[in-house]
GROMACS .gro file of C-alpha atoms in nm:
model
  467
    1MET     CA    1   2.542  -5.267  -4.448
    2VAL     CA    2   2.689  -5.121  -4.131
    3ASN     CA    3   2.784  -4.800  -4.311
    4LYS     CA    4   2.428  -4.766  -4.450
    5LEU     CA    5   2.282  -4.806  -4.100
    6LYS     CA    6   2.523  -4.545  -3.965
    7THR     CA    7   2.429  -4.307  -4.246
    8LEU     CA    8   2.057  -4.366  -4.185
    9PHE     CA    9   2.099  -4.312  -3.810
   10CYS     CA   10   2.296  -3.991  -3.860
   11THR     CA   11   2.040  -3.861  -4.111
   12ARG     CA   12   1.749  -3.929  -3.875
   13HIS     CA   13   1.941  -3.777  -3.585
   14PHE     CA   14   2.014  -3.467  -3.792
   15LEU     CA   15   1.650  -3.433  -3.901
   16PHE     CA   16   1.537  -3.473  -3.539
   17LEU     CA   17   1.765  -3.190  -3.429
   18ILE     CA   18   1.644  -2.968  -3.713
   19GLY     CA   19   1.284  -3.039  -3.614
   20LEU     CA   20   1.355  -2.967  -3.248
   21ILE     CA   21   1.520  -2.636  -3.332
   22ALA     CA   22   1.222  -2.542  -3.550
   23VAL     CA   23   0.980  -2.621  -3.266
   24LEU     CA   24   1.182  -2.416  -3.017
   25LEU     CA   25   1.205  -2.122  -3.256
   26GLY     CA   26   0.834  -2.149  -3.321
   27CYS     CA   27   0.760  -2.142  -2.948
   28ALA     CA   28   0.986  -1.842  -2.903
   29GLN     CA   29   0.815  -1.664  -3.192
   30PHE     CA   30   0.472  -1.752  -3.050
   31LYS     CA   31   0.567  -1.611  -2.710
   32LYS     CA   32   0.699  -1.294  -2.871
   33GLN     CA   33   0.381  -1.254  -3.076
   34ALA     CA   34   0.163  -1.326  -2.773
   35GLY     CA   35   0.329  -1.042  -2.582
   36PHE     CA   36   0.502  -1.260  -2.326
   37GLU     CA   37   0.766  -0.997  -2.248
   38GLN     CA   38   0.768  -0.912  -1.880
   39GLY     CA   39   0.864  -0.641  -1.636
   40THR     CA   40   0.904  -0.639  -1.259
   41LEU     CA   41   0.653  -0.469  -1.029
   42VAL     CA   42   0.734  -0.363  -0.672
   43VAL     CA   43   0.438  -0.245  -0.462
   44TYR     CA   44   0.517  -0.010  -0.171
   45LEU     CA   45   0.283   0.087   0.113
   46ASN     CA   46   0.345   0.425   0.277
   47SER     CA   47   0.182   0.527   0.605
   48LYS     CA   48   0.217   0.796   0.869
   49THR     CA   49   0.280   0.746   1.239
   50THR     CA   50  -0.046   0.728   1.433
   51PRO     CA   51  -0.144   0.658   1.795
   52THR     CA   52  -0.408   0.414   1.671
   53SER     CA   53  -0.294   0.050   1.697
   54LEU     CA   54  -0.450  -0.116   1.395
   55ASN     CA   55  -0.360  -0.457   1.248
   56PHE     CA   56  -0.481  -0.645   0.941
   57THR     CA   57  -0.380  -0.966   0.762
   58LEU     CA   58  -0.338  -1.004   0.386
   59GLU     CA   59  -0.420  -1.337   0.224
   60GLU     CA   60  -0.374  -1.239  -0.140
   61ILE     CA   61  -0.273  -0.948  -0.363
   62TRP     CA   62  -0.349  -0.941  -0.733
   63ILE     CA   63  -0.354  -0.697  -1.019
   64GLU     CA   64  -0.599  -0.678  -1.311
   65ASP     CA   65  -0.586  -0.538  -1.663
   66ALA     CA   66  -0.873  -0.369  -1.848
   67LEU     CA   67  -1.015  -0.710  -1.948
   68GLY     CA   68  -1.025  -0.826  -1.587
   69THR     CA   69  -0.737  -1.072  -1.630
   70LYS     CA   70  -0.601  -1.146  -1.284
   71THR     CA   71  -0.231  -1.188  -1.198
   72VAL     CA   72  -0.142  -1.282  -0.840
   73LEU     CA   73   0.160  -1.107  -0.688
   74PRO     CA   74   0.388  -1.274  -0.428
   75ILE     CA   75   0.325  -1.107  -0.091
   76GLN     CA   76   0.630  -0.975   0.094
   77GLN     CA   77   0.451  -0.860   0.411
   78LYS     CA   78   0.127  -1.034   0.519
   79GLU     CA   79   0.082  -0.882   0.866
   80ILE     CA   80   0.026  -0.507   0.838
   81ASN     CA   81   0.010  -0.283   1.143
   82THR     CA   82   0.067   0.077   1.242
   83SER     CA   83   0.392  -0.003   1.423
   84LEU     CA   84   0.571  -0.095   1.098
   85PRO     CA   85   0.813   0.150   0.930
   86SER     CA   86   0.661   0.437   0.734
   87GLN     CA   87   0.728   0.248   0.410
   88ILE     CA   88   0.726  -0.127   0.345
   89ILE     CA   89   0.733  -0.350   0.037
   90LEU     CA   90   0.394  -0.521   0.011
   91ALA     CA   91   0.450  -0.733  -0.299
   92ARG     CA   92   0.702  -0.800  -0.572
   93GLY     CA   93   0.655  -1.003  -0.891
   94GLU     CA   94   0.677  -1.037  -1.268
   95LEU     CA   95   0.399  -0.908  -1.495
   96LYS     CA   96   0.333  -0.918  -1.868
   97THR     CA   97   0.389  -0.584  -2.034
   98GLY     CA   98   0.079  -0.372  -2.077
   99VAL     CA   99  -0.161  -0.147  -1.888
  100TYR     CA  100  -0.321  -0.246  -1.558
  101THR     CA  101  -0.627  -0.077  -1.411
  102LYS     CA  102  -0.684  -0.229  -1.068
  103ILE     CA  103  -0.494  -0.368  -0.769
  104CYS     CA  104  -0.687  -0.583  -0.521
  105PHE     CA  105  -0.630  -0.713  -0.168
  106LYS     CA  106  -0.794  -1.004   0.010
  107ILE     CA  107  -0.800  -0.925   0.384
  108THR     CA  108  -0.884  -1.207   0.626
  109ARG     CA  109  -0.869  -1.025   0.960
  110ALA     CA  110  -0.859  -0.675   1.106
  111ILE     CA  111  -0.834  -0.579   1.473
  112LEU     CA  112  -0.807  -0.262   1.678
  113LEU     CA  113  -0.598  -0.258   1.995
  114LYS     CA  114  -0.736  -0.008   2.245
  115ARG     CA  115  -0.639   0.030   2.611
  116GLY     CA  116  -0.501  -0.324   2.614
  117GLU     CA  117  -0.821  -0.472   2.467
  118ILE     CA  118  -0.860  -0.642   2.127
  119TYR     CA  119  -1.157  -0.532   1.916
  120PRO     CA  120  -1.226  -0.739   1.599
  121LEU     CA  121  -1.344  -0.528   1.306
  122ARG     CA  122  -1.598  -0.623   1.042
  123LEU     CA  123  -1.483  -0.663   0.681
  124LEU     CA  124  -1.679  -0.543   0.380
  125ASN     CA  125  -1.714  -0.734   0.052
  126GLN     CA  126  -1.573  -1.052   0.212
  127GLY     CA  127  -1.250  -0.867   0.277
  128VAL     CA  128  -1.179  -0.779  -0.087
  129VAL     CA  129  -1.053  -0.424  -0.146
  130SER     CA  130  -1.016  -0.289  -0.501
  131ILE     CA  131  -0.812   0.021  -0.581
  132PRO     CA  132  -0.826   0.181  -0.928
  133ILE     CA  133  -0.486   0.243  -1.084
  134THR     CA  134  -0.336   0.336  -1.418
  135LEU     CA  135  -0.011   0.143  -1.440
  136ARG     CA  136   0.194   0.060  -1.747
  137ILE     CA  137   0.445  -0.225  -1.716
  138PHE     CA  138   0.745  -0.180  -1.943
  139PRO     CA  139   0.948  -0.480  -2.064
  140HIS     CA  140   1.270  -0.570  -1.883
  141LYS     CA  141   1.226  -0.281  -1.638
  142THR     CA  142   1.152  -0.250  -1.268
  143ASN     CA  143   0.826  -0.060  -1.220
  144ASN     CA  144   0.707   0.082  -0.887
  145LEU     CA  145   0.356   0.133  -0.751
  146PHE     CA  146   0.333   0.351  -0.439
  147LEU     CA  147   0.023   0.329  -0.220
  148ASN     CA  148  -0.058   0.562   0.071
  149TRP     CA  149  -0.250   0.417   0.369
  150ALA     CA  150  -0.428   0.645   0.619
  151PRO     CA  151  -0.499   0.430   0.932
  152GLU     CA  152  -0.696   0.707   1.108
  153THR     CA  153  -0.965   0.709   0.838
  154SER     CA  154  -0.976   0.332   0.784
  155ILE     CA  155  -1.230   0.250   1.057
  156LYS     CA  156  -1.598   0.338   1.024
  157ALA     CA  157  -1.851   0.216   1.281
  158GLU     CA  158  -1.650  -0.091   1.387
  159THR     CA  159  -1.590  -0.176   1.021
  160PHE     CA  160  -1.247  -0.189   0.860
  161SER     CA  161  -1.247  -0.005   0.528
  162PRO     CA  162  -0.879   0.061   0.447
  163ASP     CA  163  -0.822   0.411   0.317
  164ILE     CA  164  -0.555   0.330   0.057
  165LYS     CA  165  -0.487   0.553  -0.242
  166VAL     CA  166  -0.230   0.564  -0.519
  167GLN     CA  167   0.046   0.817  -0.460
  168LYS     CA  168   0.046   1.078  -0.734
  169GLY     CA  169   0.373   1.191  -0.889
  170LYS     CA  170   0.731   1.177  -0.764
  171THR     CA  171   0.909   1.399  -0.515
  172GLY     CA  172   1.266   1.470  -0.425
  173LEU     CA  173   1.421   1.494  -0.772
  174LYS     CA  174   1.763   1.661  -0.758
  175LYS     CA  175   1.706   1.764  -0.395
  176LEU     CA  176   1.799   1.513  -0.126
  177LEU     CA  177   1.844   1.180  -0.298
  178LEU     CA  178   2.014   0.856  -0.208
  179TYR     CA  179   2.090   0.600  -0.480
  180VAL     CA  180   2.112   0.231  -0.388
  181SER     CA  181   2.256  -0.034  -0.623
  182ASN     CA  182   2.064  -0.361  -0.577
  183SER     CA  183   2.328  -0.616  -0.679
  184GLY     CA  184   2.086  -0.911  -0.666
  185GLU     CA  185   1.865  -0.751  -0.932
  186ASP     CA  186   1.900  -0.508  -1.222
  187TYR     CA  187   1.794  -0.172  -1.084
  188LEU     CA  188   1.874   0.113  -0.846
  189SER     CA  189   1.641   0.225  -0.569
  190VAL     CA  190   1.607   0.603  -0.536
  191ILE     CA  191   1.537   0.729  -0.183
  192ASP     CA  192   1.411   1.073  -0.081
  193ARG     CA  193   1.632   1.161   0.217
  194GLY     CA  194   1.369   1.401   0.346
  195SER     CA  195   1.111   1.127   0.404
  196HIS     CA  196   1.346   0.824   0.400
  197GLN     CA  197   1.116   0.658   0.149
  198VAL     CA  198   1.184   0.497  -0.189
  199ILE     CA  199   1.043   0.721  -0.462
  200ASP     CA  200   1.174   0.568  -0.784
  201ALA     CA  201   1.352   0.275  -0.951
  202ILE     CA  202   1.603   0.298  -1.236
  203THR     CA  203   1.665  -0.012  -1.445
  204VAL     CA  204   2.033  -0.057  -1.532
  205GLY     CA  205   2.240  -0.367  -1.615
  206SER     CA  206   2.260  -0.699  -1.434
  207ALA     CA  207   2.404  -0.703  -1.079
  208PRO     CA  208   2.482  -0.331  -1.032
  209LYS     CA  209   2.761  -0.280  -0.779
  210GLY     CA  210   2.988   0.023  -0.734
  211MET     CA  211   2.872   0.375  -0.821
  212THR     CA  212   3.030   0.718  -0.844
  213LEU     CA  213   2.917   1.070  -0.938
  214SER     CA  214   3.056   1.303  -1.199
  215LYS     CA  215   3.227   1.609  -1.049
  216ASP     CA  216   2.928   1.833  -1.124
  217GLY     CA  217   2.685   1.578  -0.980
  218ASN     CA  218   2.485   1.562  -1.303
  219TYR     CA  219   2.569   1.201  -1.388
  220LEU     CA  220   2.586   0.879  -1.191
  221TYR     CA  221   2.807   0.596  -1.318
  222VAL     CA  222   2.709   0.240  -1.225
  223ALA     CA  223   2.921  -0.076  -1.266
  224ASN     CA  224   2.705  -0.369  -1.383
  225TYR     CA  225   2.900  -0.676  -1.273
  226LEU     CA  226   2.720  -0.949  -1.470
  227SER     CA  227   2.625  -0.758  -1.784
  228ASN     CA  228   2.981  -0.622  -1.808
  229SER     CA  229   2.888  -0.260  -1.865
  230ILE     CA  230   2.870   0.089  -1.716
  231SER     CA  231   2.531   0.262  -1.694
  232ILE     CA  232   2.514   0.642  -1.705
  233ILE     CA  233   2.222   0.800  -1.516
  234GLU     CA  234   2.119   1.166  -1.542
  235THR     CA  235   2.050   1.268  -1.182
  236MET     CA  236   1.820   1.557  -1.275
  237THR     CA  237   1.567   1.320  -1.433
  238ASN     CA  238   1.674   0.977  -1.299
  239ARG     CA  239   1.686   0.851  -1.658
  240LEU     CA  240   1.929   0.601  -1.806
  241MET     CA  241   2.115   0.811  -2.062
  242ASP     CA  242   2.373   0.569  -2.200
  243THR     CA  243   2.551   0.237  -2.149
  244ILE     CA  244   2.920   0.167  -2.207
  245ALA     CA  245   3.002  -0.194  -2.295
  246LEU     CA  246   3.330  -0.320  -2.150
  247ASN     CA  247   3.468  -0.544  -2.423
  248ILE     CA  248   3.822  -0.571  -2.285
  249GLY     CA  249   3.758  -0.656  -1.920
  250PHE     CA  250   3.517  -0.862  -1.712
  251GLY     CA  251   3.341  -0.813  -1.379
  252PRO     CA  252   3.326  -0.433  -1.335
  253ASN     CA  253   3.303  -0.371  -0.962
  254GLU     CA  254   3.419  -0.039  -0.810
  255LEU     CA  255   3.463   0.306  -0.966
  256THR     CA  256   3.649   0.632  -0.911
  257ILE     CA  257   3.694   0.962  -1.097
  258PRO     CA  258   4.006   1.148  -0.977
  259PRO     CA  259   3.981   1.521  -0.897
  260PHE     CA  260   4.045   1.751  -1.195
  261SER     CA  261   3.989   1.458  -1.433
  262ARG     CA  262   3.723   1.327  -1.669
  263ILE     CA  263   3.865   0.973  -1.666
  264LEU     CA  264   3.660   0.699  -1.499
  265TYR     CA  265   3.862   0.410  -1.352
  266VAL     CA  266   3.684   0.077  -1.307
  267THR     CA  267   3.814  -0.237  -1.137
  268ALA     CA  268   3.756  -0.535  -1.367
  269THR     CA  269   3.765  -0.796  -1.091
  270ASP     CA  270   3.746  -1.105  -1.312
  271SER     CA  271   4.019  -0.979  -1.547
  272ASN     CA  272   4.277  -0.864  -1.289
  273ALA     CA  273   4.271  -0.520  -1.445
  274VAL     CA  274   4.153  -0.160  -1.420
  275ILE     CA  275   3.972  -0.008  -1.718
  276ALA     CA  276   4.024   0.364  -1.793
  277ILE     CA  277   3.726   0.530  -1.966
  278ASP     CA  278   3.694   0.882  -2.108
  279THR     CA  279   3.359   1.008  -1.972
  280LEU     CA  280   3.333   1.276  -2.243
  281THR     CA  281   3.369   1.046  -2.543
  282LYS     CA  282   3.248   0.735  -2.353
  283SER     CA  283   3.538   0.544  -2.505
  284ILE     CA  284   3.774   0.295  -2.340
  285LEU     CA  285   4.126   0.436  -2.319
  286LYS     CA  286   4.325   0.154  -2.169
  287LYS     CA  287   4.321  -0.177  -1.984
  288ILE     CA  288   4.572  -0.156  -1.697
  289GLU     CA  289   4.697  -0.487  -1.559
  290VAL     CA  290   4.708  -0.497  -1.177
  291GLY     CA  291   4.709  -0.775  -0.915
  292GLN     CA  292   4.472  -1.067  -0.866
  293ARG     CA  293   4.103  -0.997  -0.814
  294PRO     CA  294   4.103  -0.617  -0.773
  295ILE     CA  295   3.796  -0.478  -0.598
  296GLY     CA  296   3.834  -0.148  -0.409
  297ILE     CA  297   3.964   0.164  -0.583
  298ALA     CA  298   4.027   0.524  -0.471
  299SER     CA  299   4.189   0.844  -0.603
  300SER     CA  300   4.448   1.063  -0.433
  301ALA     CA  301   4.336   1.411  -0.328
  302ASP     CA  302   4.552   1.575  -0.597
  303GLY     CA  303   4.427   1.337  -0.868
  304GLN     CA  304   4.776   1.215  -0.958
  305TYR     CA  305   4.730   0.857  -0.840
  306VAL     CA  306   4.469   0.581  -0.828
  307TYR     CA  307   4.503   0.307  -0.565
  308VAL     CA  308   4.367  -0.044  -0.623
  309ALA     CA  309   4.312  -0.319  -0.362
  310ASN     CA  310   4.413  -0.658  -0.508
  311THR     CA  311   4.229  -0.910  -0.291
  312PHE     CA  312   4.414  -1.229  -0.386
  313SER     CA  313   4.757  -1.067  -0.425
  314ASN     CA  314   4.753  -0.907  -0.078
  315ASN     CA  315   4.878  -0.577  -0.213
  316ILE     CA  316   4.786  -0.232  -0.343
  317SER     CA  317   4.863  -0.122  -0.700
  318VAL     CA  318   4.953   0.246  -0.745
  319ILE     CA  319   4.852   0.382  -1.087
  320GLU     CA  320   4.989   0.714  -1.211
  321THR     CA  321   4.700   0.893  -1.386
  322TYR     CA  322   4.935   1.090  -1.613
  323ASN     CA  323   5.025   0.782  -1.817
  324ASN     CA  324   4.788   0.519  -1.672
  325LYS     CA  325   5.071   0.291  -1.566
  326VAL     CA  326   5.131   0.098  -1.244
  327VAL     CA  327   5.427   0.273  -1.079
  328ASN     CA  328   5.435   0.100  -0.741
  329THR     CA  329   5.299  -0.190  -0.537
  330ILE     CA  330   5.239  -0.187  -0.160
  331GLY     CA  331   5.222  -0.509   0.040
  332VAL     CA  332   4.939  -0.519   0.296
  333GLY     CA  333   4.743  -0.777   0.499
  334GLY     CA  334   4.533  -1.077   0.404
  335GLU     CA  335   4.274  -1.021   0.131
  336PRO     CA  336   4.248  -0.642   0.105
  337LYS     CA  337   3.907  -0.562  -0.043
  338TYR     CA  338   3.826  -0.195   0.004
  339ILE     CA  339   4.028   0.123   0.007
  340SER     CA  340   3.972   0.488   0.094
  341ILE     CA  341   4.160   0.816   0.139
  342TYR     CA  342   4.167   0.975   0.485
  343GLN     CA  343   4.373   1.291   0.535
  344ARG     CA  344   4.730   1.192   0.431
  345TYR     CA  345   4.660   0.821   0.459
  346ILE     CA  346   4.562   0.546   0.219
  347VAL     CA  347   4.335   0.322   0.427
  348VAL     CA  348   4.277  -0.042   0.335
  349SER     CA  349   4.055  -0.307   0.498
  350ASN     CA  350   4.208  -0.656   0.510
  351SER     CA  351   3.912  -0.894   0.528
  352GLN     CA  352   4.109  -1.209   0.609
  353SER     CA  353   4.352  -1.067   0.864
  354ASN     CA  354   4.071  -0.861   1.025
  355ASN     CA  355   4.248  -0.528   1.039
  356LEU     CA  356   4.267  -0.181   0.894
  357MET     CA  357   4.599  -0.046   0.767
  358PHE     CA  358   4.688   0.323   0.743
  359ILE     CA  359   4.951   0.385   0.474
  360ASP     CA  360   5.140   0.714   0.447
  361SER     CA  361   5.060   0.845   0.098
  362HIS     CA  362   5.408   1.000   0.060
  363SER     CA  363   5.634   0.720   0.183
  364LEU     CA  364   5.387   0.440   0.089
  365LYS     CA  365   5.472   0.272   0.421
  366VAL     CA  366   5.223   0.120   0.665
  367VAL     CA  367   5.231   0.349   0.971
  368SER     CA  368   4.943   0.213   1.176
  369THR     CA  369   4.725  -0.098   1.203
  370ALA     CA  370   4.387  -0.119   1.380
  371PHE     CA  371   4.230  -0.453   1.472
  372VAL     CA  372   3.872  -0.478   1.341
  373PRO     CA  373   3.718  -0.823   1.401
  374SER     CA  374   3.457  -0.996   1.189
  375GLN     CA  375   3.570  -0.925   0.832
  376PRO     CA  376   3.611  -0.550   0.783
  377GLY     CA  377   3.460  -0.425   0.458
  378ARG     CA  378   3.385  -0.077   0.326
  379ILE     CA  379   3.567   0.226   0.469
  380ILE     CA  380   3.476   0.596   0.456
  381PRO     CA  381   3.615   0.906   0.632
  382GLY     CA  382   3.380   1.015   0.910
  383LEU     CA  383   3.312   1.303   1.146
  384ARG     CA  384   3.549   1.428   1.418
  385GLY     CA  385   3.851   1.245   1.277
  386TRP     CA  386   3.691   0.900   1.274
  387VAL     CA  387   3.706   0.642   0.998
  388TYR     CA  388   3.392   0.427   0.967
  389VAL     CA  389   3.441   0.058   0.889
  390ALA     CA  390   3.166  -0.193   0.803
  391GLY     CA  391   3.193  -0.517   1.002
  392GLN     CA  392   3.047  -0.766   0.755
  393ARG     CA  393   3.016  -1.053   1.001
  394SER     CA  394   2.955  -0.859   1.322
  395ASN     CA  395   2.682  -0.648   1.156
  396ASP     CA  396   2.808  -0.317   1.290
  397ILE     CA  397   3.001  -0.002   1.204
  398SER     CA  398   3.332   0.048   1.386
  399PHE     CA  399   3.485   0.389   1.462
  400VAL     CA  400   3.863   0.383   1.405
  401THR     CA  401   4.152   0.632   1.405
  402PRO     CA  402   4.518   0.584   1.308
  403MET     CA  403   4.612   0.661   1.671
  404LEU     CA  404   4.433   0.358   1.817
  405ASN     CA  405   4.490  -0.011   1.741
  406ILE     CA  406   4.132  -0.105   1.834
  407ALA     CA  407   3.785   0.025   1.751
  408PRO     CA  408   3.657   0.194   2.070
  409ARG     CA  409   3.304   0.256   1.941
  410LYS     CA  410   3.053   0.056   1.737
  411LEU     CA  411   2.697   0.098   1.612
  412SER     CA  412   2.475  -0.198   1.522
  413VAL     CA  413   2.316  -0.214   1.176
  414GLY     CA  414   2.158  -0.484   0.956
  415LYS     CA  415   2.304  -0.806   0.819
  416HIS     CA  416   2.634  -0.786   0.627
  417PRO     CA  417   2.677  -0.407   0.596
  418SER     CA  418   2.822  -0.310   0.261
  419GLY     CA  419   2.815   0.039   0.109
  420MET     CA  420   2.817   0.349   0.330
  421THR     CA  421   2.777   0.720   0.267
  422LEU     CA  422   2.781   1.020   0.500
  423ASP     CA  423   2.547   1.320   0.509
  424LYS     CA  424   2.782   1.561   0.687
  425ASP     CA  425   2.532   1.846   0.721
  426ARG     CA  426   2.264   1.633   0.886
  427LYS     CA  427   2.511   1.411   1.075
  428LEU     CA  428   2.355   1.096   0.928
  429LEU     CA  429   2.529   0.780   0.810
  430TYR     CA  430   2.352   0.556   0.557
  431VAL     CA  431   2.450   0.187   0.545
  432ALA     CA  432   2.344  -0.072   0.284
  433ASN     CA  433   2.271  -0.407   0.451
  434LEU     CA  434   2.343  -0.667   0.183
  435ARG     CA  435   2.170  -0.965   0.343
  436ASP     CA  436   1.848  -0.817   0.477
  437ASN     CA  437   1.772  -0.585   0.182
  438THR     CA  438   1.758  -0.265   0.385
  439VAL     CA  439   1.938   0.064   0.433
  440SER     CA  440   2.009   0.167   0.793
  441VAL     CA  441   1.996   0.536   0.886
  442LEU     CA  442   2.230   0.618   1.176
  443ASP     CA  443   2.210   0.941   1.376
  444LEU     CA  444   2.576   1.014   1.458
  445ILE     CA  445   2.489   1.262   1.733
  446LYS     CA  446   2.263   1.019   1.920
  447GLU     CA  447   2.476   0.727   1.799
  448GLU     CA  448   2.176   0.509   1.719
  449GLU     CA  449   1.979   0.371   1.427
  450ILE     CA  450   1.679   0.597   1.367
  451ASP     CA  451   1.530   0.437   1.055
  452LYS     CA  452   1.553   0.135   0.827
  453ILE     CA  453   1.446   0.154   0.462
  454GLU     CA  454   1.340  -0.150   0.256
  455VAL     CA  455   1.506  -0.163  -0.086
  456GLY     CA  456   1.583  -0.427  -0.352
  457ASP     CA  457   1.776  -0.752  -0.334
  458LYS     CA  458   2.136  -0.736  -0.202
  459PRO     CA  459   2.192  -0.358  -0.174
  460TYR     CA  460   2.562  -0.301  -0.239
  461ASP     CA  461   2.660   0.064  -0.275
  462LEU     CA  462   2.518   0.406  -0.184
  463VAL     CA  463   2.562   0.753  -0.335
  464LEU     CA  464   2.421   1.085  -0.210
  465VAL     CA  465   2.298   1.359  -0.443
  466GLY     CA  466   2.176   1.704  -0.344
  467ASP     CA  467   2.256   1.965  -0.082
   0.00000   0.00000   0.00000
């Protein structure tokens, strides 16, 4: 009797599970048939500097398709005024795939500040503004909508009628570009360095981190940390050309291509390894075992060696590129994360011991140590013999040399500075601020921040393209 009850119970339990699976599959099929696939939309507002002090408040932003179906977008910036940066993110949200024909704003208040006086402005159509658009949302991609606002022509007879139009076309391709990997999302922001405005988005894998260019500048390689792959972007068109799946290592993080080589080296942080990839055949050549939790990676100037910072091993692995073998190990400070080449030195930032070590590339001995408080991060060679170091807790960039054991100069940036890149010709330093989703633009002659650009979630690395 007991066995019969057990059999009956198991049978009913099995049938219940089968039924549940069928229902779930049916729901999934229904969603697929109903076109429930989604893409991300980011709405940017561009404006020019004007002496007019004009403010308005947004209550709601929504987008409509040809049938008039309304989808509300989460607002990122409700208070709009002429003192804001020349480009801001207005809204960001998920939309069903398809074509959209209108974007609408609900404005609750508009005022003009003139000679210290506040002048309320009338609103037309109960504050609702409709702008015709032609926008196609593609599945699983980040789509941008750029709007241009002209404050000077937005006031007519004490009435606020915002002059907002859709920006036509893209600018800046293959000229002066800056690529930003947004590690909290799945896309790169593309910035025109002439205007310091975002002009495009490129969908890649999940959690893009380190990036590097091919030697001819035609291709950008992106390490996708969570999707365990390398994206290949054609810089002439900003198109995703190919994806290399990493099936023998996990957690791709930082990248380097040595001079005179076509081999891409990738730190596989979660596998304690470096992956060597042939960029011509797009095939994996070798998995090279290194220390624990490798992150930073750099190539020697002659291309003979690759250096890897092993964060949890407190050392540097030296890989000979001729045979892709570890030929030496250098002990350093506590939790080395990032590494760079400066003149004849290998430079490593030790995030736990709060210092920068300069290692002679011939003797492989530490010859100088500079104290950099507040968790030093990324390092790049700078102008006039300086090395720039990102202070991830102090939110600044330190200027260091191997001759000094302290950082005599610092420039403030955003929260948790991460990737950096230098425009030598224009004397500008770009810094990705991981925790406030911006890129700081530093004028190295004036030694001050001259602009701040809004990008995606958790910007991690930066790469310059163009003259």
